[in-house]
Short mmCIF file of C-alpha atoms and ligand atoms in Angstrom, two decimals:
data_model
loop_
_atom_site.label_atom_id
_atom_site.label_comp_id
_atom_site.label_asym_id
_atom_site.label_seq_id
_atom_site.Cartn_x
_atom_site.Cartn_y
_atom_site.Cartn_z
CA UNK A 17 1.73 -2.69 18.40
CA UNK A 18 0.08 -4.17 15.61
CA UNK A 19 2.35 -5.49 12.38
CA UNK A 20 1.04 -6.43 9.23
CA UNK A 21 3.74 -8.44 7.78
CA UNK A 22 1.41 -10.31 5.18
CA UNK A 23 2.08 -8.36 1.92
CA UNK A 24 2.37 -11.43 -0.74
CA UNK A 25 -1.15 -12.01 0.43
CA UNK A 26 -2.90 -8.78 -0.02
CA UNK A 27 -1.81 -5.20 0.46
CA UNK A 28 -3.64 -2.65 2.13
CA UNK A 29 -5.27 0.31 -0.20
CA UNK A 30 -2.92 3.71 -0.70
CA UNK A 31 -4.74 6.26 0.81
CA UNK A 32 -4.43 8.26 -2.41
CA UNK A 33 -5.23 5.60 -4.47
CA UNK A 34 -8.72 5.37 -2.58
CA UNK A 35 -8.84 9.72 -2.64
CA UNK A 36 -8.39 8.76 -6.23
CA UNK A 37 -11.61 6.11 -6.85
CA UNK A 38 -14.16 8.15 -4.80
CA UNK A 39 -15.18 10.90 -7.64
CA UNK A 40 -15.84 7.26 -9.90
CA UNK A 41 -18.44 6.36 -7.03
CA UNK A 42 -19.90 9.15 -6.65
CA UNK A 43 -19.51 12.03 -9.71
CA UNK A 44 -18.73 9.87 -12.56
CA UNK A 45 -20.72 6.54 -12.45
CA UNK A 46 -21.81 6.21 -15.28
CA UNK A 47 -21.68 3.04 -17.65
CA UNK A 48 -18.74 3.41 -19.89
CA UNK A 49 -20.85 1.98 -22.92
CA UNK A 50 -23.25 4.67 -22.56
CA UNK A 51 -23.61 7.57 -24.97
CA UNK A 52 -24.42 10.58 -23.09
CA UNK A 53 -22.17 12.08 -20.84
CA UNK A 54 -22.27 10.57 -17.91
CA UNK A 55 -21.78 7.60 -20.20
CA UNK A 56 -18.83 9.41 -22.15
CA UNK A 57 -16.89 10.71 -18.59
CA UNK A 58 -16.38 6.98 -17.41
CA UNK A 59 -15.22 6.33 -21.06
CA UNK A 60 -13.25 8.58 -21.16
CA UNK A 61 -11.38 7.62 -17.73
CA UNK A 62 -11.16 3.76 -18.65
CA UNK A 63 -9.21 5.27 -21.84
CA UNK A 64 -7.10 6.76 -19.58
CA UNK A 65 -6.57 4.64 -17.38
CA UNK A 66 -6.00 1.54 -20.17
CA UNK A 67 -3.34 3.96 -22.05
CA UNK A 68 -1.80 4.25 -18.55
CA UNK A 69 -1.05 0.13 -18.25
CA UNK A 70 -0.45 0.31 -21.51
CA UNK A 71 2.46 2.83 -21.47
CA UNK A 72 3.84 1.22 -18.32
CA UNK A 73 3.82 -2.47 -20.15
CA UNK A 74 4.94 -1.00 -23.63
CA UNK A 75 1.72 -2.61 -24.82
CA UNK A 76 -0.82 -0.81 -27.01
CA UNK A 77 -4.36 -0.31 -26.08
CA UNK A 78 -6.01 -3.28 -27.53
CA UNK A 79 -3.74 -5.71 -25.73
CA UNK A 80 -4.69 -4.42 -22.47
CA UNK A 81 -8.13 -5.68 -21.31
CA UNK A 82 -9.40 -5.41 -17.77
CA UNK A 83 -10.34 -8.15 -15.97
CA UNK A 84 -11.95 -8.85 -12.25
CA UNK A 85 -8.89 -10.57 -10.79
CA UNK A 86 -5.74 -12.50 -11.46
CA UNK A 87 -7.81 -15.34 -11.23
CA UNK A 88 -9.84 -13.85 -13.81
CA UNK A 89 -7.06 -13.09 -16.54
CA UNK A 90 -5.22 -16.68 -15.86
CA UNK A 91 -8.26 -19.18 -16.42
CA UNK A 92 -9.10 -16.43 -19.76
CA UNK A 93 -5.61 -16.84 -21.17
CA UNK A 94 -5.17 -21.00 -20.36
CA UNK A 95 -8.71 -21.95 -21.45
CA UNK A 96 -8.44 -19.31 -24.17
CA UNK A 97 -5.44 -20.44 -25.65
CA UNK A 98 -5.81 -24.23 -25.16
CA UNK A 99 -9.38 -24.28 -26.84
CA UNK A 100 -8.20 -21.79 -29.66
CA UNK A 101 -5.26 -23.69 -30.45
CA UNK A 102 -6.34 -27.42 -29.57
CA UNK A 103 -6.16 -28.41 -33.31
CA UNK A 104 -2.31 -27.71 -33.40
CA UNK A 105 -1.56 -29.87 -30.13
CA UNK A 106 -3.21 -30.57 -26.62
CA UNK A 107 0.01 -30.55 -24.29
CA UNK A 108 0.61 -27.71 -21.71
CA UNK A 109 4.04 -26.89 -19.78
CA UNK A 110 3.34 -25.11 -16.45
CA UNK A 111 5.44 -25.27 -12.97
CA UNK A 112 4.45 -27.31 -10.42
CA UNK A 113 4.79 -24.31 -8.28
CA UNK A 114 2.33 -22.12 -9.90
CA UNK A 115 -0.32 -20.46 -7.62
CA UNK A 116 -3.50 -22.19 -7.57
CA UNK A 117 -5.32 -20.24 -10.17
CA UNK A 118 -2.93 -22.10 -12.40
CA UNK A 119 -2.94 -25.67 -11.20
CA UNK A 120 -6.88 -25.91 -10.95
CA UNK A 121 -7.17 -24.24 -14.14
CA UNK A 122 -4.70 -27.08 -15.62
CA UNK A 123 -6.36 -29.54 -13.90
CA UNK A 124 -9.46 -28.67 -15.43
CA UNK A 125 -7.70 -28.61 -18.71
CA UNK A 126 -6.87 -32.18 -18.24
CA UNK A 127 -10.60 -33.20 -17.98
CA UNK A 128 -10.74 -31.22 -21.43
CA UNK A 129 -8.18 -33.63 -22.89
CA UNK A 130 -5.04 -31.83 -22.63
CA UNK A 131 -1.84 -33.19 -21.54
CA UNK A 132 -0.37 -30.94 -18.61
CA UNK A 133 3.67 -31.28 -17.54
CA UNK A 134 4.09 -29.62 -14.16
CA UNK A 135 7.98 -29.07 -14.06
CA UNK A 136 9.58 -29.69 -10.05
CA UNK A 137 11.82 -27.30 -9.64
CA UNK A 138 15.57 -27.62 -8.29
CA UNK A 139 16.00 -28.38 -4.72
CA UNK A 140 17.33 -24.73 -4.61
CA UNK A 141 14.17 -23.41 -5.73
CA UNK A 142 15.55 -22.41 -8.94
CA UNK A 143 14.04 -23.27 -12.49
CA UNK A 144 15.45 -25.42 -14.64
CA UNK A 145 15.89 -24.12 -18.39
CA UNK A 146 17.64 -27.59 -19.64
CA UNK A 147 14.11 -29.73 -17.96
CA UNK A 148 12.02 -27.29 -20.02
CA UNK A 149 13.78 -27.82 -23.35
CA UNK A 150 13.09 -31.76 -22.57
CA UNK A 151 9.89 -31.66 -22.20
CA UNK A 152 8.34 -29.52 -25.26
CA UNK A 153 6.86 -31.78 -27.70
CA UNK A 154 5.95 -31.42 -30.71
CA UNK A 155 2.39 -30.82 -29.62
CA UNK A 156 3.27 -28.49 -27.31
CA UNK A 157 0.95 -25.45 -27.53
CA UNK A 158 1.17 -23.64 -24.49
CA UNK A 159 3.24 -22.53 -21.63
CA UNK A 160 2.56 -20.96 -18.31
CA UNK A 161 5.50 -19.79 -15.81
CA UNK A 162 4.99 -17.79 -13.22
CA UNK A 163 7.72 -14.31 -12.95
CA UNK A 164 8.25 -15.13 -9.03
CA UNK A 165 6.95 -17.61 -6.67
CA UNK A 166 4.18 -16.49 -4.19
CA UNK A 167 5.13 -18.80 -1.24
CA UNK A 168 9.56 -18.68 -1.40
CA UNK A 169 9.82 -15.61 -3.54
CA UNK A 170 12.14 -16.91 -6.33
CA UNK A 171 12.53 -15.27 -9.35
CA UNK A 172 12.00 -17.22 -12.70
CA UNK A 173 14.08 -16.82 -15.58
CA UNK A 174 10.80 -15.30 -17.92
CA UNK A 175 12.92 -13.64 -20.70
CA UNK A 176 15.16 -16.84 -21.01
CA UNK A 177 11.93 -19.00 -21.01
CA UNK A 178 10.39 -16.89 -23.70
CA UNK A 179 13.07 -17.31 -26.14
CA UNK A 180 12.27 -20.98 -25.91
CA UNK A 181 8.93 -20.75 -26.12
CA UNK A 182 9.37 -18.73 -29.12
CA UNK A 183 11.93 -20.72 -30.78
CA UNK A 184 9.34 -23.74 -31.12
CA UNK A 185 6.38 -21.32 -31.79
CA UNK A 186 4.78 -21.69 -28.37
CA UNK A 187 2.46 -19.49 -26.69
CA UNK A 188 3.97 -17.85 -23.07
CA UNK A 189 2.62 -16.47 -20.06
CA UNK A 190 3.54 -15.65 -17.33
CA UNK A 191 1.99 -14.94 -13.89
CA UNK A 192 3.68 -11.51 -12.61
CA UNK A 193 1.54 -10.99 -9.76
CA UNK A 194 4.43 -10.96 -7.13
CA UNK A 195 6.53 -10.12 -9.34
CA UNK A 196 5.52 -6.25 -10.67
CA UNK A 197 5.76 -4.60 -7.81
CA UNK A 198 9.63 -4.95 -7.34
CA UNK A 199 10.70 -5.28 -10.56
CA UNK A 200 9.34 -3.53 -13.61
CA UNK A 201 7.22 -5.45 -16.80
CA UNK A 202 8.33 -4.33 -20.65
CA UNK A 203 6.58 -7.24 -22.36
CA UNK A 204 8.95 -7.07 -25.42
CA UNK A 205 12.07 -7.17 -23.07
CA UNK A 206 10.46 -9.82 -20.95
CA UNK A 207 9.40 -11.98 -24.24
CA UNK A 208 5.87 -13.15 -23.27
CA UNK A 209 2.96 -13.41 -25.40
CA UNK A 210 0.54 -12.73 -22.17
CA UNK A 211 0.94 -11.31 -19.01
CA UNK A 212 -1.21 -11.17 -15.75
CA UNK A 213 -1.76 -8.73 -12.65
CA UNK A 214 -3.49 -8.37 -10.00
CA UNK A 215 -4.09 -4.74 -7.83
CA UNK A 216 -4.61 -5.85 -4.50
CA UNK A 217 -0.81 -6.54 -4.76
CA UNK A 218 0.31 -3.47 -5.04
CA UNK A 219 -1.92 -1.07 -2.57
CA UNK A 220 -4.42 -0.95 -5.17
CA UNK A 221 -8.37 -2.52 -5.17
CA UNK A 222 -9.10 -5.69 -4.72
CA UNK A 223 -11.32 -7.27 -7.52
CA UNK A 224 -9.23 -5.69 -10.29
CA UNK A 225 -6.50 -7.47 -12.69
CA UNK A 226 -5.31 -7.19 -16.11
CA UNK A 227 -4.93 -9.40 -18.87
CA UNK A 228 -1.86 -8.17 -21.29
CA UNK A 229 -2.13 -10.32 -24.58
CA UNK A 230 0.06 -9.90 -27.96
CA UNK A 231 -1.87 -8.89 -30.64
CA UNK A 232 -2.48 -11.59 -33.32
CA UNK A 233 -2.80 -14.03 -30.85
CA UNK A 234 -6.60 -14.96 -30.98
CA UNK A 235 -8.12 -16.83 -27.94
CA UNK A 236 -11.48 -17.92 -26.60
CA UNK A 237 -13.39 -15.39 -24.42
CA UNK A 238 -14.57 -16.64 -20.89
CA UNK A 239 -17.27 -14.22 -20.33
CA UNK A 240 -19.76 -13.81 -23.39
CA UNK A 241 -22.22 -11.05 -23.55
CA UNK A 242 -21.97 -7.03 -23.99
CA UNK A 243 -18.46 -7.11 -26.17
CA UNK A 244 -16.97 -5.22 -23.94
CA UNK A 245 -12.99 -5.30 -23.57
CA UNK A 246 -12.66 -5.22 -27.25
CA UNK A 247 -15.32 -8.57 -26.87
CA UNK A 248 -12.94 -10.40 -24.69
CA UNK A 249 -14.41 -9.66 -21.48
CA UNK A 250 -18.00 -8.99 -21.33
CA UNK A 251 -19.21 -7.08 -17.95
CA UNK A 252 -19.97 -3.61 -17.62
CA UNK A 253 -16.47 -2.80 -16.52
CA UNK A 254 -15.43 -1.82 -12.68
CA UNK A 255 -14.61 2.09 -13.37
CA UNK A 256 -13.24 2.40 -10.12
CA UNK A 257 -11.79 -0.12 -9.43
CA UNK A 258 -9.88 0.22 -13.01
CA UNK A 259 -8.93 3.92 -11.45
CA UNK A 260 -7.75 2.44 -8.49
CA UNK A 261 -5.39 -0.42 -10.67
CA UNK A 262 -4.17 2.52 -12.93
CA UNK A 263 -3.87 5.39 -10.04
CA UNK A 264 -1.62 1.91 -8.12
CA UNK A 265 0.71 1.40 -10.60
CA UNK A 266 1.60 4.78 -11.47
CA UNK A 267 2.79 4.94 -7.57
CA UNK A 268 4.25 1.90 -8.44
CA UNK A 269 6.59 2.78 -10.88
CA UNK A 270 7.09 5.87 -9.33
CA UNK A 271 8.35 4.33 -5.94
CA UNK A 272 9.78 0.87 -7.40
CA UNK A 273 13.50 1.53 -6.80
CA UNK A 274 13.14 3.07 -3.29
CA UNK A 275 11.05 0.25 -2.23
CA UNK A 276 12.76 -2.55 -3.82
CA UNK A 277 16.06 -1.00 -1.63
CA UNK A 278 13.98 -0.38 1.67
CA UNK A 279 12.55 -3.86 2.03
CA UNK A 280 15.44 -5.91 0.95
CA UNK A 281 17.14 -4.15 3.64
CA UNK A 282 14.75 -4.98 6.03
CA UNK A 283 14.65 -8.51 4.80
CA UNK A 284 18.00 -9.31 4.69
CA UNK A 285 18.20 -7.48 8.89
CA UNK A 286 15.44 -9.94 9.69
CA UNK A 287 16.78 -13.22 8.12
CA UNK A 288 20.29 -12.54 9.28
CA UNK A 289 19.37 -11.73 12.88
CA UNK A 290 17.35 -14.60 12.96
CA UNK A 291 19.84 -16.57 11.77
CA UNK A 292 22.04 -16.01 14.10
CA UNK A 293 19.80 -16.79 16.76
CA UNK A 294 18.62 -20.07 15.65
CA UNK A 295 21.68 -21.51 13.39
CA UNK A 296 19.40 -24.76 12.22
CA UNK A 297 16.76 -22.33 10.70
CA UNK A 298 16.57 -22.64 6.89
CA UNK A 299 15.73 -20.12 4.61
CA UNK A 300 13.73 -21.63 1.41
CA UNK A 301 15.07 -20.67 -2.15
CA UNK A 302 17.84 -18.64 -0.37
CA UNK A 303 20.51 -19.61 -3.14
CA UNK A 304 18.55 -18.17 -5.70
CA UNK A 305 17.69 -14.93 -6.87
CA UNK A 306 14.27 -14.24 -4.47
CA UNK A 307 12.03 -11.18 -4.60
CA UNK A 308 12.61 -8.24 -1.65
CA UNK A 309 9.74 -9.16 -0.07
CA UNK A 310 9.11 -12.69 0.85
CA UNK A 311 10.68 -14.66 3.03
CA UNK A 312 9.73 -18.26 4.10
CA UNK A 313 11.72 -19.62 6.83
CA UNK A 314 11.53 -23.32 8.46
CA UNK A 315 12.28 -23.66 12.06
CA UNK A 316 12.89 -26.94 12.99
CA UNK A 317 10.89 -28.99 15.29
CA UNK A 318 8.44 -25.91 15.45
CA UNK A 319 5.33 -26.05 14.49
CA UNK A 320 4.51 -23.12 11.56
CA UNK A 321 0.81 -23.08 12.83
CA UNK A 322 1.39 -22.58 16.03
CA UNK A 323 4.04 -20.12 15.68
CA UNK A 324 1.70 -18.04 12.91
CA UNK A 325 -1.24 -18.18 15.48
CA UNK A 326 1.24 -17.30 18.62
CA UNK A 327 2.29 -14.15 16.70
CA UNK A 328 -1.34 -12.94 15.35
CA UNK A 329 -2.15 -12.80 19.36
CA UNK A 330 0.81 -11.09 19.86
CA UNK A 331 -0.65 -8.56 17.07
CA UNK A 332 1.09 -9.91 14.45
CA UNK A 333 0.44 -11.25 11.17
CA UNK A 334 2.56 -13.65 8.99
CA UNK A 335 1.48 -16.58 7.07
CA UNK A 336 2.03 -20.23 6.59
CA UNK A 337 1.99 -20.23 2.55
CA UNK A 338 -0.28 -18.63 0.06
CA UNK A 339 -3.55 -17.30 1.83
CA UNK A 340 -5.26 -19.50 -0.58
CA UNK A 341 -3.68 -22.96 0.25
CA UNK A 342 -4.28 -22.07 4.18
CA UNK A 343 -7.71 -23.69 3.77
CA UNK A 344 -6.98 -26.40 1.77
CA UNK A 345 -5.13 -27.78 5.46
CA UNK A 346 -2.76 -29.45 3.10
CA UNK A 347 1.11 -29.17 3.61
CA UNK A 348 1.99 -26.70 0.69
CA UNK A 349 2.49 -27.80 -2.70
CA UNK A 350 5.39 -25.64 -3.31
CA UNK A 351 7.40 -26.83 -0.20
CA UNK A 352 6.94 -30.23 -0.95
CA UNK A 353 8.18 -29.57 -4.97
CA UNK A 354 11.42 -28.45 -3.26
CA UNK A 355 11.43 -31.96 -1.81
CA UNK A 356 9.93 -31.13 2.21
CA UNK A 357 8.58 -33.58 4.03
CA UNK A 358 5.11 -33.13 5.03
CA UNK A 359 6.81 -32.43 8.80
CA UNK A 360 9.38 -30.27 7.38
CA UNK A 361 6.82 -28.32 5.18
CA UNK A 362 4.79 -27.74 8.26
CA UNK A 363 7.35 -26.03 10.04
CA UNK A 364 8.04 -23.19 8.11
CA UNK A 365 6.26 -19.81 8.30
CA UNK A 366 6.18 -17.18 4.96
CA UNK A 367 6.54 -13.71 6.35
CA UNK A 368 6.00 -10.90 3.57
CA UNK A 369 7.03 -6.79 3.86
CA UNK A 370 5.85 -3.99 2.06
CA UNK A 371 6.01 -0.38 1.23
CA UNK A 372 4.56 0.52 5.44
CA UNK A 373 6.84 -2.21 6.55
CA UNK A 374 9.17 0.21 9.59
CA UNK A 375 12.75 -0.51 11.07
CA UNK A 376 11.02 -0.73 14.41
CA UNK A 377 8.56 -3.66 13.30
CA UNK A 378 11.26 -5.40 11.73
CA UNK A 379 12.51 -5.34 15.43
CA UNK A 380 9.31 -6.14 17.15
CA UNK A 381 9.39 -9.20 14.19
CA UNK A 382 12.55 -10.53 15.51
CA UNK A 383 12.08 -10.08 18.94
CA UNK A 384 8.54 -11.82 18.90
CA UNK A 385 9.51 -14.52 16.13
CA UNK A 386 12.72 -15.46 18.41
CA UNK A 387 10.52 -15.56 21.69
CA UNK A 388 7.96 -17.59 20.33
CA UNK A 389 10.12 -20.27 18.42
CA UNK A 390 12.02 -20.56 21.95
CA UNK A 391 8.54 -21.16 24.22
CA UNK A 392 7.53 -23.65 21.26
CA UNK A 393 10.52 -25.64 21.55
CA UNK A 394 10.67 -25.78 25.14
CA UNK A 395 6.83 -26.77 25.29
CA UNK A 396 8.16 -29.71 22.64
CA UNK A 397 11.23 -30.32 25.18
CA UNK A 398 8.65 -30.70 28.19
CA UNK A 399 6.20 -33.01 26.35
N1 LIG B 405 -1.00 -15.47 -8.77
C1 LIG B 405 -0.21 -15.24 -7.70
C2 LIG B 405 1.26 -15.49 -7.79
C3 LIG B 405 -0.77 -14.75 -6.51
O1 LIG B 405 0.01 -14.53 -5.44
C4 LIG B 405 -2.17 -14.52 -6.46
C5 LIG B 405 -2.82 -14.09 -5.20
O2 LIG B 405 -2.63 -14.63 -4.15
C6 LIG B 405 -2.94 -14.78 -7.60
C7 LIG B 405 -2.31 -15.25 -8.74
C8 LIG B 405 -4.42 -14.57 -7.62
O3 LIG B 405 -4.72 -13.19 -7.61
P1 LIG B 405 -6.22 -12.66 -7.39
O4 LIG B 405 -6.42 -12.58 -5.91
O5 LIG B 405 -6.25 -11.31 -8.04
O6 LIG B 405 -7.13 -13.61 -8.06
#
């Protein structure tokens, strides 16, 4: 039996989100800035489809523009913003736990001659509201916080965060990658002036994100060229891949609340079994308010590489952190903001569920996981 238990790092396409693209390969290719029909029919659609994410993130149309990834959308809105608004300030608040496409794009920033705070989090995992009021400065122009933590699945406070932002004037955005598919985005109620998403999250395409932005808030293109994306996003634009994001999140919304229930469940059956066969495992960010579907659990004295590569032979596939740190070989970033050792970061494995997650792989998961954490430690006993 083969498991996918992977989610936070990609999700695999809903079949009728794929029935869905095919007529956009095939009948309907055209280029959406051309004027005869073929031209018109794919303009039409990417109306559609923009009115769709538009509706869902009580945005209007021109604050929805379409970009090739989250990636994409988060080095648009930080370079965007910081280059736009570099006269007023040059200092940046972001999380020190804030997927890569946020760090490097900071980092970069900081060659540009902006000041970057990465806030640590609390050894819980939660955020603190109290270190963010310290450190915005008067030249504070910008801050980026993501909605819930790739690697432990904590939830930030975004609405409480906005109201600070706002109080001093300050740009916010927020990251909401893991975050949309359990829990749903109204960009008024959530107070951010940006908003990113990816659809490879959330069964859709790969390749495809969005960039929400509130209008009057002018920023610096990345991509120059056609104008397309009301000239913030030049590229002939992915039509079905765009069909895909939209055809995604209407199932999305549609099957939020039955998911939400279905894989907590089956996360809180897996952690507490577990638990109670290995009483010294520790479950990261557990006092705070996670997302259903992550869990990242540390098993002492076992190694989280071994134990991820044990399970893929066994058919099974977890993770140890974000798919994108796994190359980087270095212990990850956001275990060691909670305070982990290198060791202790090492031992911990991230395993994520989904919408195809079953009862009977959540018992496969803890039969396997158990088995395998009890040959590791007895090969460590015997060495
Ligand atoms: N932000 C978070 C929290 C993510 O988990 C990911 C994907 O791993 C990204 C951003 C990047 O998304 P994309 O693959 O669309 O560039």
């Amino acid at each position: 039996m083969k498991i996918y238990a992977d989610y936070a790092a990609t999700t695999p396409l809903d079949p009728e989100v794929k029935s869905f693209m095919m007529p956009f390969y095939d009948e309907f290719f055209g280029n959406p800035s051309s004027v005869h029909q073929y031209g018109q029919k794919a303009h039409v659609a990417l109306n559609t489809a923009r009115k769709t994410v538009a509706d869902f993130l009580h945005a209007s149309l021109e604050e929805i523009i379409f970009t090739g990834s989250a990636t994409e959308s988060i080095n648009t809105i930080l370079k965007g913003i910081a280059f736009a608004r570099s006269s007023q300030g040059k200092h940046i608040i972001t999380s020190a736990v804030e997927h890569d496409a946020t760090l490097q794009t900071c980092t970069f920033l900081e060659t540009q001659g902006f000041s970057v705070s990465y806030l640590p989090l609390e050894k819980d995992g939660s955020f603190s509201l109290e270190l963010l009021e310290k450190t915005i400065q008067k030249d504070t122009i910008l801050i980026s916080i993501m909605a819930c933590n790739n690697e432990i699945g904590t939830i930030f406070p975004i609405k409480e965060i906005g109201k600070i932002a706002h109080s001093h004037s300050i740009f916010f955005h927020t990251d909401a990658v893991q975050y949309y598919p359990y829990f749903s985005c109204n960009v008024d109620e959530l107070q951010v002036d940006a908003l990113t998403l990816s659809g490879h999250k959330f069964y859709g395409p790969k390749g495809v994100g969005i960039l929400y932005v509130r209008k009057g808030n002018e920023y610096m293109p990345l991509l120059h060229g056609g104008g397309q994306e009301f000239g913030k996003r030049s590229s002939t634009q992915n039509i079905p891949g765009i069909m895909g994001f939209n055809k995604a999140m209407e199932l999305t919304e549609i099957s939020r609340n039955e998911n939400f229930t279905r894989v907590e469940t089956f996360k809180n059956l897996l952690e507490s079994k577990l638990q109670i066969e290995f009483p010294d495992m520790i479950i990261h960010g557990l006092k705070s308010i996670r997302s259903p579907h992550i869990s990242s659990m540390r098993f002492p004295e076992v190694s989280g590489e071994a134990l991820m590569i044990r399970l893929d032979i066994a058919g099974i596939a977890v993770s140890i952190g974000s798919a994108c740190s796994v190359s980087h070989k270095t212990p990850s970033h956001v275990l060691s903001a909670l305070g982990l050792s290198e060791k202790e970061a090492r031992e911990t494995i991230r395993v994520s569920l989904g919408k195809y997650t079953t009862q009977e792989e959540i018992e496969v998961l803890i039969h396997e996981i158990t088995l395998h954490v009890k040959a590791l430690r007895n090969e460590k006993l015997r060495m």
